Amino acid sequence: GTPAAADAVAALTAACKASGCDEELGRLTAAREPFDEHTAQLIVPGLYLGPLMAAESDAWLELHGVTAVLDTTGGWRRKSSALDGQSWVREPPPPPGRRQHLQLPAEDRADFNIEPLLRRGVDFIREAIGAGGCVL
């Protein structure tokens, strides 16, 4: 991993311990729901990791109390049409509303420098959880 990734993990671990959620983490880990590729998994209290399907489901976000969504796809979405087949389009983040959204323009290339995006993402997560929110 990169130094930024190690810093991100350390920062999230410290925030978890500072809020007293490290004790709850053991309980939650023991009671974890079975893996479902269409939903997100609770990583630590207040932080889910999951697929685009969960991030685009208002029902799922409401059910799990998500107040902030971190999108690392850069807004790219696959669109299908009977006439055109499949194509990729870039969509902007949703307009401001009930949830905060941060869309990071990560690219799936070996030479892409993700470190600055990691910093922005960690800051976004830290701010949302610090305000009592929940992040996907």
Short mmCIF file of N, CA and C in Angstrom, two decimals:
data_model
loop_
_atom_site.label_atom_id
_atom_site.label_comp_id
_atom_site.label_asym_id
_atom_site.label_seq_id
_atom_site.Cartn_x
_atom_site.Cartn_y
_atom_site.Cartn_z
N GLY A 1 0.81 -1.18 0.00
CA GLY A 1 0.00 0.00 0.00
C GLY A 1 0.86 1.25 0.00
N THR A 2 0.24 2.34 -0.31
CA THR A 2 0.93 3.63 -0.33
C THR A 2 0.94 4.23 1.07
N PRO A 3 1.83 5.20 1.32
CA PRO A 3 1.79 5.89 2.61
C PRO A 3 0.42 6.52 2.87
N ALA A 4 -0.22 7.04 1.83
CA ALA A 4 -1.54 7.66 2.02
C ALA A 4 -2.57 6.62 2.47
N ALA A 5 -2.50 5.42 1.90
CA ALA A 5 -3.44 4.37 2.29
C ALA A 5 -3.21 3.98 3.74
N ALA A 6 -1.94 3.86 4.14
CA ALA A 6 -1.63 3.52 5.54
C ALA A 6 -2.11 4.63 6.46
N ASP A 7 -1.92 5.89 6.06
CA ASP A 7 -2.41 7.02 6.86
C ASP A 7 -3.94 6.99 6.98
N ALA A 8 -4.60 6.65 5.88
CA ALA A 8 -6.06 6.60 5.89
C ALA A 8 -6.55 5.55 6.86
N VAL A 9 -5.96 4.37 6.83
CA VAL A 9 -6.36 3.30 7.74
C VAL A 9 -6.09 3.72 9.19
N ALA A 10 -4.93 4.31 9.43
CA ALA A 10 -4.59 4.75 10.79
C ALA A 10 -5.56 5.82 11.28
N ALA A 11 -5.92 6.76 10.40
CA ALA A 11 -6.84 7.83 10.78
C ALA A 11 -8.22 7.28 11.11
N LEU A 12 -8.70 6.35 10.29
CA LEU A 12 -10.02 5.78 10.54
C LEU A 12 -10.02 4.94 11.81
N THR A 13 -8.95 4.19 12.05
CA THR A 13 -8.83 3.39 13.27
C THR A 13 -8.81 4.30 14.50
N ALA A 14 -8.03 5.39 14.42
CA ALA A 14 -7.95 6.33 15.55
C ALA A 14 -9.31 6.98 15.81
N ALA A 15 -10.02 7.37 14.74
CA ALA A 15 -11.33 7.99 14.91
C ALA A 15 -12.31 7.00 15.55
N CYS A 16 -12.21 5.75 15.16
CA CYS A 16 -13.08 4.71 15.72
C CYS A 16 -12.80 4.53 17.21
N LYS A 17 -11.52 4.44 17.57
CA LYS A 17 -11.16 4.25 18.98
C LYS A 17 -11.53 5.48 19.81
N ALA A 18 -11.34 6.67 19.25
CA ALA A 18 -11.65 7.91 19.98
C ALA A 18 -13.14 8.02 20.27
N SER A 19 -13.97 7.49 19.38
CA SER A 19 -15.41 7.58 19.59
C SER A 19 -15.94 6.41 20.41
N GLY A 20 -15.07 5.47 20.78
CA GLY A 20 -15.48 4.34 21.59
C GLY A 20 -16.13 3.23 20.80
N CYS A 21 -16.07 3.30 19.47
CA CYS A 21 -16.76 2.30 18.67
C CYS A 21 -15.94 1.03 18.49
N ASP A 22 -14.69 1.00 18.97
CA ASP A 22 -13.89 -0.21 18.78
C ASP A 22 -14.47 -1.39 19.55
N GLU A 23 -15.11 -1.13 20.70
CA GLU A 23 -15.76 -2.21 21.44
C GLU A 23 -16.97 -2.72 20.67
N GLU A 24 -17.71 -1.79 20.10
CA GLU A 24 -18.89 -2.17 19.33
C GLU A 24 -18.50 -2.93 18.07
N LEU A 25 -17.33 -2.62 17.53
CA LEU A 25 -16.87 -3.28 16.31
C LEU A 25 -16.80 -4.80 16.48
N GLY A 26 -16.28 -5.26 17.62
CA GLY A 26 -16.22 -6.70 17.88
C GLY A 26 -17.59 -7.34 17.88
N ARG A 27 -18.54 -6.66 18.52
CA ARG A 27 -19.91 -7.17 18.56
C ARG A 27 -20.52 -7.21 17.15
N LEU A 28 -20.31 -6.14 16.38
CA LEU A 28 -20.86 -6.09 15.03
C LEU A 28 -20.22 -7.11 14.11
N THR A 29 -18.92 -7.32 14.26
CA THR A 29 -18.22 -8.30 13.43
C THR A 29 -18.77 -9.69 13.69
N ALA A 30 -19.03 -10.00 14.95
CA ALA A 30 -19.57 -11.32 15.30
C ALA A 30 -20.98 -11.52 14.75
N ALA A 31 -21.74 -10.42 14.63
CA ALA A 31 -23.13 -10.51 14.18
C ALA A 31 -23.30 -10.09 12.73
N ARG A 32 -22.21 -10.09 11.96
CA ARG A 32 -22.25 -9.60 10.58
C ARG A 32 -23.23 -10.38 9.71
N GLU A 33 -23.92 -9.65 8.87
CA GLU A 33 -24.86 -10.26 7.93
C GLU A 33 -24.08 -11.04 6.88
N PRO A 34 -24.69 -12.07 6.29
CA PRO A 34 -24.01 -12.80 5.22
C PRO A 34 -23.71 -11.87 4.05
N PHE A 35 -22.65 -12.16 3.31
CA PHE A 35 -22.25 -11.33 2.18
C PHE A 35 -23.31 -11.37 1.09
N ASP A 36 -23.61 -10.22 0.55
CA ASP A 36 -24.55 -10.07 -0.55
C ASP A 36 -23.92 -9.09 -1.53
N GLU A 37 -23.68 -9.52 -2.75
CA GLU A 37 -22.97 -8.66 -3.70
C GLU A 37 -23.76 -7.44 -4.15
N HIS A 38 -25.03 -7.33 -3.74
CA HIS A 38 -25.85 -6.19 -4.14
C HIS A 38 -26.00 -5.16 -3.03
N THR A 39 -25.41 -5.41 -1.89
CA THR A 39 -25.54 -4.49 -0.77
C THR A 39 -24.16 -4.17 -0.22
N ALA A 40 -24.10 -3.22 0.68
CA ALA A 40 -22.82 -2.81 1.27
C ALA A 40 -22.60 -3.54 2.59
N GLN A 41 -21.36 -3.59 3.01
CA GLN A 41 -20.98 -4.23 4.26
C GLN A 41 -20.49 -3.18 5.24
N LEU A 42 -20.89 -3.31 6.50
CA LEU A 42 -20.43 -2.42 7.54
C LEU A 42 -18.97 -2.75 7.85
N ILE A 43 -18.09 -1.77 7.69
CA ILE A 43 -16.66 -1.96 7.93
C ILE A 43 -16.33 -1.62 9.38
N VAL A 44 -16.72 -0.45 9.79
CA VAL A 44 -16.67 0.00 11.18
C VAL A 44 -17.95 0.80 11.39
N PRO A 45 -18.38 0.98 12.63
CA PRO A 45 -19.61 1.76 12.84
C PRO A 45 -19.51 3.12 12.13
N GLY A 46 -20.51 3.39 11.32
CA GLY A 46 -20.55 4.65 10.59
C GLY A 46 -19.94 4.60 9.21
N LEU A 47 -19.37 3.44 8.81
CA LEU A 47 -18.72 3.35 7.50
C LEU A 47 -19.03 2.03 6.82
N TYR A 48 -19.71 2.14 5.67
CA TYR A 48 -20.02 0.98 4.84
C TYR A 48 -19.13 1.00 3.60
N LEU A 49 -18.87 -0.19 3.07
CA LEU A 49 -18.16 -0.34 1.80
C LEU A 49 -19.05 -1.20 0.93
N GLY A 50 -19.31 -0.72 -0.28
CA GLY A 50 -20.22 -1.50 -1.10
C GLY A 50 -20.27 -1.06 -2.54
N PRO A 51 -21.13 -1.72 -3.30
CA PRO A 51 -21.22 -1.49 -4.74
C PRO A 51 -22.10 -0.30 -5.09
N LEU A 52 -22.04 0.07 -6.33
CA LEU A 52 -22.83 1.17 -6.85
C LEU A 52 -24.33 0.94 -6.64
N MET A 53 -24.75 -0.32 -6.71
CA MET A 53 -26.18 -0.62 -6.54
C MET A 53 -26.70 -0.10 -5.20
N ALA A 54 -25.92 -0.26 -4.14
CA ALA A 54 -26.34 0.24 -2.82
C ALA A 54 -26.34 1.77 -2.82
N ALA A 55 -25.32 2.37 -3.42
CA ALA A 55 -25.20 3.83 -3.42
C ALA A 55 -26.33 4.49 -4.20
N GLU A 56 -26.90 3.80 -5.16
CA GLU A 56 -27.97 4.37 -5.98
C GLU A 56 -29.36 3.98 -5.50
N SER A 57 -29.43 3.26 -4.36
CA SER A 57 -30.72 2.83 -3.83
C SER A 57 -31.13 3.71 -2.66
N ASP A 58 -32.07 4.62 -2.90
CA ASP A 58 -32.55 5.48 -1.81
C ASP A 58 -33.09 4.64 -0.65
N ALA A 59 -33.77 3.55 -0.98
CA ALA A 59 -34.33 2.70 0.08
C ALA A 59 -33.23 2.12 0.95
N TRP A 60 -32.16 1.61 0.33
CA TRP A 60 -31.05 1.04 1.11
C TRP A 60 -30.37 2.12 1.95
N LEU A 61 -30.11 3.27 1.35
CA LEU A 61 -29.45 4.36 2.06
C LEU A 61 -30.29 4.82 3.26
N GLU A 62 -31.59 4.95 3.08
CA GLU A 62 -32.48 5.34 4.17
C GLU A 62 -32.49 4.29 5.27
N LEU A 63 -32.63 3.03 4.89
CA LEU A 63 -32.69 1.93 5.86
C LEU A 63 -31.46 1.90 6.75
N HIS A 64 -30.29 2.21 6.19
CA HIS A 64 -29.04 2.12 6.93
C HIS A 64 -28.55 3.47 7.47
N GLY A 65 -29.38 4.50 7.33
CA GLY A 65 -29.05 5.80 7.90
C GLY A 65 -27.85 6.49 7.27
N VAL A 66 -27.62 6.23 6.00
CA VAL A 66 -26.47 6.82 5.31
C VAL A 66 -26.73 8.30 5.05
N THR A 67 -25.79 9.13 5.49
CA THR A 67 -25.91 10.58 5.32
C THR A 67 -24.91 11.13 4.30
N ALA A 68 -23.95 10.29 3.88
CA ALA A 68 -22.92 10.74 2.93
C ALA A 68 -22.50 9.57 2.05
N VAL A 69 -22.30 9.84 0.76
CA VAL A 69 -21.91 8.82 -0.20
C VAL A 69 -20.61 9.25 -0.87
N LEU A 70 -19.62 8.39 -0.80
CA LEU A 70 -18.33 8.61 -1.46
C LEU A 70 -18.29 7.71 -2.70
N ASP A 71 -18.25 8.32 -3.87
CA ASP A 71 -18.29 7.61 -5.15
C ASP A 71 -16.91 7.66 -5.79
N THR A 72 -16.26 6.52 -5.91
CA THR A 72 -14.92 6.47 -6.50
C THR A 72 -14.94 6.05 -7.96
N THR A 73 -16.11 6.06 -8.58
CA THR A 73 -16.19 5.67 -9.99
C THR A 73 -15.89 6.82 -10.94
N GLY A 74 -15.81 8.03 -10.40
CA GLY A 74 -15.64 9.19 -11.26
C GLY A 74 -16.90 9.54 -12.02
N GLY A 75 -18.02 8.90 -11.64
CA GLY A 75 -19.29 9.18 -12.30
C GLY A 75 -19.58 8.31 -13.50
N TRP A 76 -18.68 7.39 -13.83
CA TRP A 76 -18.89 6.54 -15.00
C TRP A 76 -19.98 5.52 -14.72
N ARG A 77 -20.92 5.41 -15.64
CA ARG A 77 -22.02 4.45 -15.54
C ARG A 77 -22.17 3.73 -16.86
N ARG A 78 -22.45 2.44 -16.80
CA ARG A 78 -22.69 1.65 -18.01
C ARG A 78 -24.17 1.80 -18.37
N LYS A 79 -24.42 2.15 -19.60
CA LYS A 79 -25.79 2.30 -20.09
C LYS A 79 -26.01 1.28 -21.19
N SER A 80 -27.17 0.67 -21.16
CA SER A 80 -27.53 -0.31 -22.18
C SER A 80 -28.76 0.17 -22.93
N SER A 81 -28.76 -0.11 -24.21
CA SER A 81 -29.93 0.21 -25.02
C SER A 81 -30.06 -0.83 -26.11
N ALA A 82 -31.28 -1.14 -26.47
CA ALA A 82 -31.52 -2.14 -27.50
C ALA A 82 -30.93 -1.72 -28.84
N LEU A 83 -30.89 -0.41 -29.08
CA LEU A 83 -30.38 0.09 -30.35
C LEU A 83 -28.86 0.26 -30.37
N ASP A 84 -28.30 0.74 -29.26
CA ASP A 84 -26.88 1.07 -29.24
C ASP A 84 -26.00 0.06 -28.52
N GLY A 85 -26.57 -0.95 -27.90
CA GLY A 85 -25.77 -1.89 -27.12
C GLY A 85 -25.35 -1.24 -25.81
N GLN A 86 -24.14 -1.53 -25.37
CA GLN A 86 -23.66 -0.96 -24.11
C GLN A 86 -22.65 0.14 -24.39
N SER A 87 -22.72 1.17 -23.56
CA SER A 87 -21.76 2.26 -23.65
C SER A 87 -21.54 2.80 -22.25
N TRP A 88 -20.51 3.62 -22.10
CA TRP A 88 -20.20 4.24 -20.82
C TRP A 88 -20.46 5.73 -20.93
N VAL A 89 -21.11 6.28 -19.92
CA VAL A 89 -21.36 7.71 -19.86
C VAL A 89 -20.92 8.22 -18.49
N ARG A 90 -20.57 9.47 -18.43
CA ARG A 90 -20.16 10.08 -17.16
C ARG A 90 -21.31 10.94 -16.66
N GLU A 91 -21.79 10.63 -15.46
CA GLU A 91 -22.90 11.37 -14.87
C GLU A 91 -22.39 12.23 -13.72
N PRO A 92 -22.94 13.42 -13.56
CA PRO A 92 -22.54 14.26 -12.43
C PRO A 92 -23.11 13.68 -11.14
N PRO A 93 -22.56 14.10 -9.99
CA PRO A 93 -23.14 13.63 -8.73
C PRO A 93 -24.55 14.18 -8.57
N PRO A 94 -25.34 13.54 -7.73
CA PRO A 94 -26.71 14.04 -7.51
C PRO A 94 -26.67 15.47 -6.95
N PRO A 95 -27.73 16.23 -7.19
CA PRO A 95 -27.78 17.58 -6.63
C PRO A 95 -27.83 17.52 -5.10
N PRO A 96 -27.44 18.61 -4.44
CA PRO A 96 -27.50 18.62 -2.97
C PRO A 96 -28.91 18.26 -2.50
N GLY A 97 -28.95 17.46 -1.46
CA GLY A 97 -30.24 17.03 -0.93
C GLY A 97 -30.06 16.49 0.48
N ARG A 98 -30.69 15.37 0.74
CA ARG A 98 -30.62 14.77 2.08
C ARG A 98 -29.24 14.25 2.42
N ARG A 99 -28.45 13.92 1.40
CA ARG A 99 -27.12 13.33 1.63
C ARG A 99 -26.04 14.15 0.95
N GLN A 100 -24.86 14.13 1.56
CA GLN A 100 -23.69 14.70 0.92
C GLN A 100 -23.15 13.66 -0.06
N HIS A 101 -22.62 14.12 -1.16
CA HIS A 101 -21.99 13.23 -2.14
C HIS A 101 -20.63 13.80 -2.50
N LEU A 102 -19.65 12.92 -2.57
CA LEU A 102 -18.34 13.29 -3.10
C LEU A 102 -18.00 12.28 -4.18
N GLN A 103 -17.80 12.79 -5.38
CA GLN A 103 -17.45 11.94 -6.51
C GLN A 103 -15.98 12.16 -6.83
N LEU A 104 -15.19 11.11 -6.65
CA LEU A 104 -13.76 11.19 -6.93
C LEU A 104 -13.47 10.61 -8.31
N PRO A 105 -12.76 11.34 -9.14
CA PRO A 105 -12.50 10.90 -10.51
C PRO A 105 -11.33 9.90 -10.60
N ALA A 106 -11.43 8.79 -9.90
CA ALA A 106 -10.39 7.75 -9.97
C ALA A 106 -10.43 7.10 -11.36
N GLU A 107 -9.28 6.69 -11.81
CA GLU A 107 -9.18 6.02 -13.11
C GLU A 107 -8.51 4.67 -12.94
N ASP A 108 -8.96 3.69 -13.67
CA ASP A 108 -8.43 2.33 -13.59
C ASP A 108 -7.23 2.18 -14.53
N ARG A 109 -6.12 2.82 -14.12
CA ARG A 109 -4.88 2.77 -14.90
C ARG A 109 -3.72 2.58 -13.92
N ALA A 110 -2.73 1.82 -14.31
CA ALA A 110 -1.57 1.55 -13.46
C ALA A 110 -0.81 2.83 -13.13
N ASP A 111 -0.78 3.80 -14.03
CA ASP A 111 0.00 5.02 -13.80
C ASP A 111 -0.82 6.15 -13.14
N PHE A 112 -2.05 5.86 -12.74
CA PHE A 112 -2.90 6.88 -12.13
C PHE A 112 -2.48 7.11 -10.68
N ASN A 113 -2.25 8.36 -10.29
CA ASN A 113 -1.86 8.71 -8.93
C ASN A 113 -3.12 8.91 -8.08
N ILE A 114 -3.45 7.91 -7.29
CA ILE A 114 -4.67 7.96 -6.49
C ILE A 114 -4.48 8.66 -5.14
N GLU A 115 -3.24 8.91 -4.76
CA GLU A 115 -2.97 9.46 -3.43
C GLU A 115 -3.74 10.74 -3.11
N PRO A 116 -3.79 11.75 -3.99
CA PRO A 116 -4.56 12.96 -3.65
C PRO A 116 -6.06 12.67 -3.45
N LEU A 117 -6.58 11.70 -4.18
CA LEU A 117 -7.99 11.35 -4.02
C LEU A 117 -8.23 10.66 -2.69
N LEU A 118 -7.27 9.83 -2.26
CA LEU A 118 -7.41 9.17 -0.96
C LEU A 118 -7.52 10.20 0.16
N ARG A 119 -6.70 11.23 0.08
CA ARG A 119 -6.74 12.29 1.11
C ARG A 119 -8.13 12.95 1.14
N ARG A 120 -8.65 13.31 -0.03
CA ARG A 120 -9.98 13.94 -0.09
C ARG A 120 -11.05 13.00 0.45
N GLY A 121 -10.94 11.72 0.09
CA GLY A 121 -11.91 10.74 0.56
C GLY A 121 -11.87 10.55 2.07
N VAL A 122 -10.66 10.45 2.63
CA VAL A 122 -10.52 10.29 4.08
C VAL A 122 -11.07 11.52 4.80
N ASP A 123 -10.78 12.71 4.30
CA ASP A 123 -11.31 13.93 4.91
C ASP A 123 -12.84 13.95 4.89
N PHE A 124 -13.42 13.53 3.76
CA PHE A 124 -14.88 13.47 3.61
C PHE A 124 -15.48 12.49 4.62
N ILE A 125 -14.87 11.31 4.74
CA ILE A 125 -15.36 10.30 5.68
C ILE A 125 -15.23 10.80 7.11
N ARG A 126 -14.08 11.34 7.44
CA ARG A 126 -13.83 11.84 8.80
C ARG A 126 -14.84 12.93 9.17
N GLU A 127 -15.09 13.86 8.26
CA GLU A 127 -16.03 14.95 8.53
C GLU A 127 -17.45 14.42 8.74
N ALA A 128 -17.88 13.50 7.88
CA ALA A 128 -19.24 12.97 7.98
C ALA A 128 -19.44 12.18 9.28
N ILE A 129 -18.50 11.31 9.61
CA ILE A 129 -18.63 10.51 10.83
C ILE A 129 -18.49 11.41 12.06
N GLY A 130 -17.60 12.41 11.98
CA GLY A 130 -17.42 13.34 13.09
C GLY A 130 -18.68 14.14 13.39
N ALA A 131 -19.51 14.34 12.37
CA ALA A 131 -20.77 15.07 12.55
C ALA A 131 -21.91 14.13 12.94
N GLY A 132 -21.56 12.86 13.24
CA GLY A 132 -22.57 11.89 13.64
C GLY A 132 -23.24 11.18 12.49
N GLY A 133 -22.66 11.31 11.29
CA GLY A 133 -23.26 10.70 10.10
C GLY A 133 -22.76 9.30 9.84
N CYS A 134 -23.23 8.76 8.75
CA CYS A 134 -22.87 7.41 8.31
C CYS A 134 -22.53 7.50 6.82
N VAL A 135 -21.44 6.85 6.42
CA VAL A 135 -20.90 6.97 5.06
C VAL A 135 -20.94 5.64 4.33
N LEU A 136 -21.28 5.71 3.05
CA LEU A 136 -21.14 4.57 2.15
C LEU A 136 -20.15 5.02 1.10
#
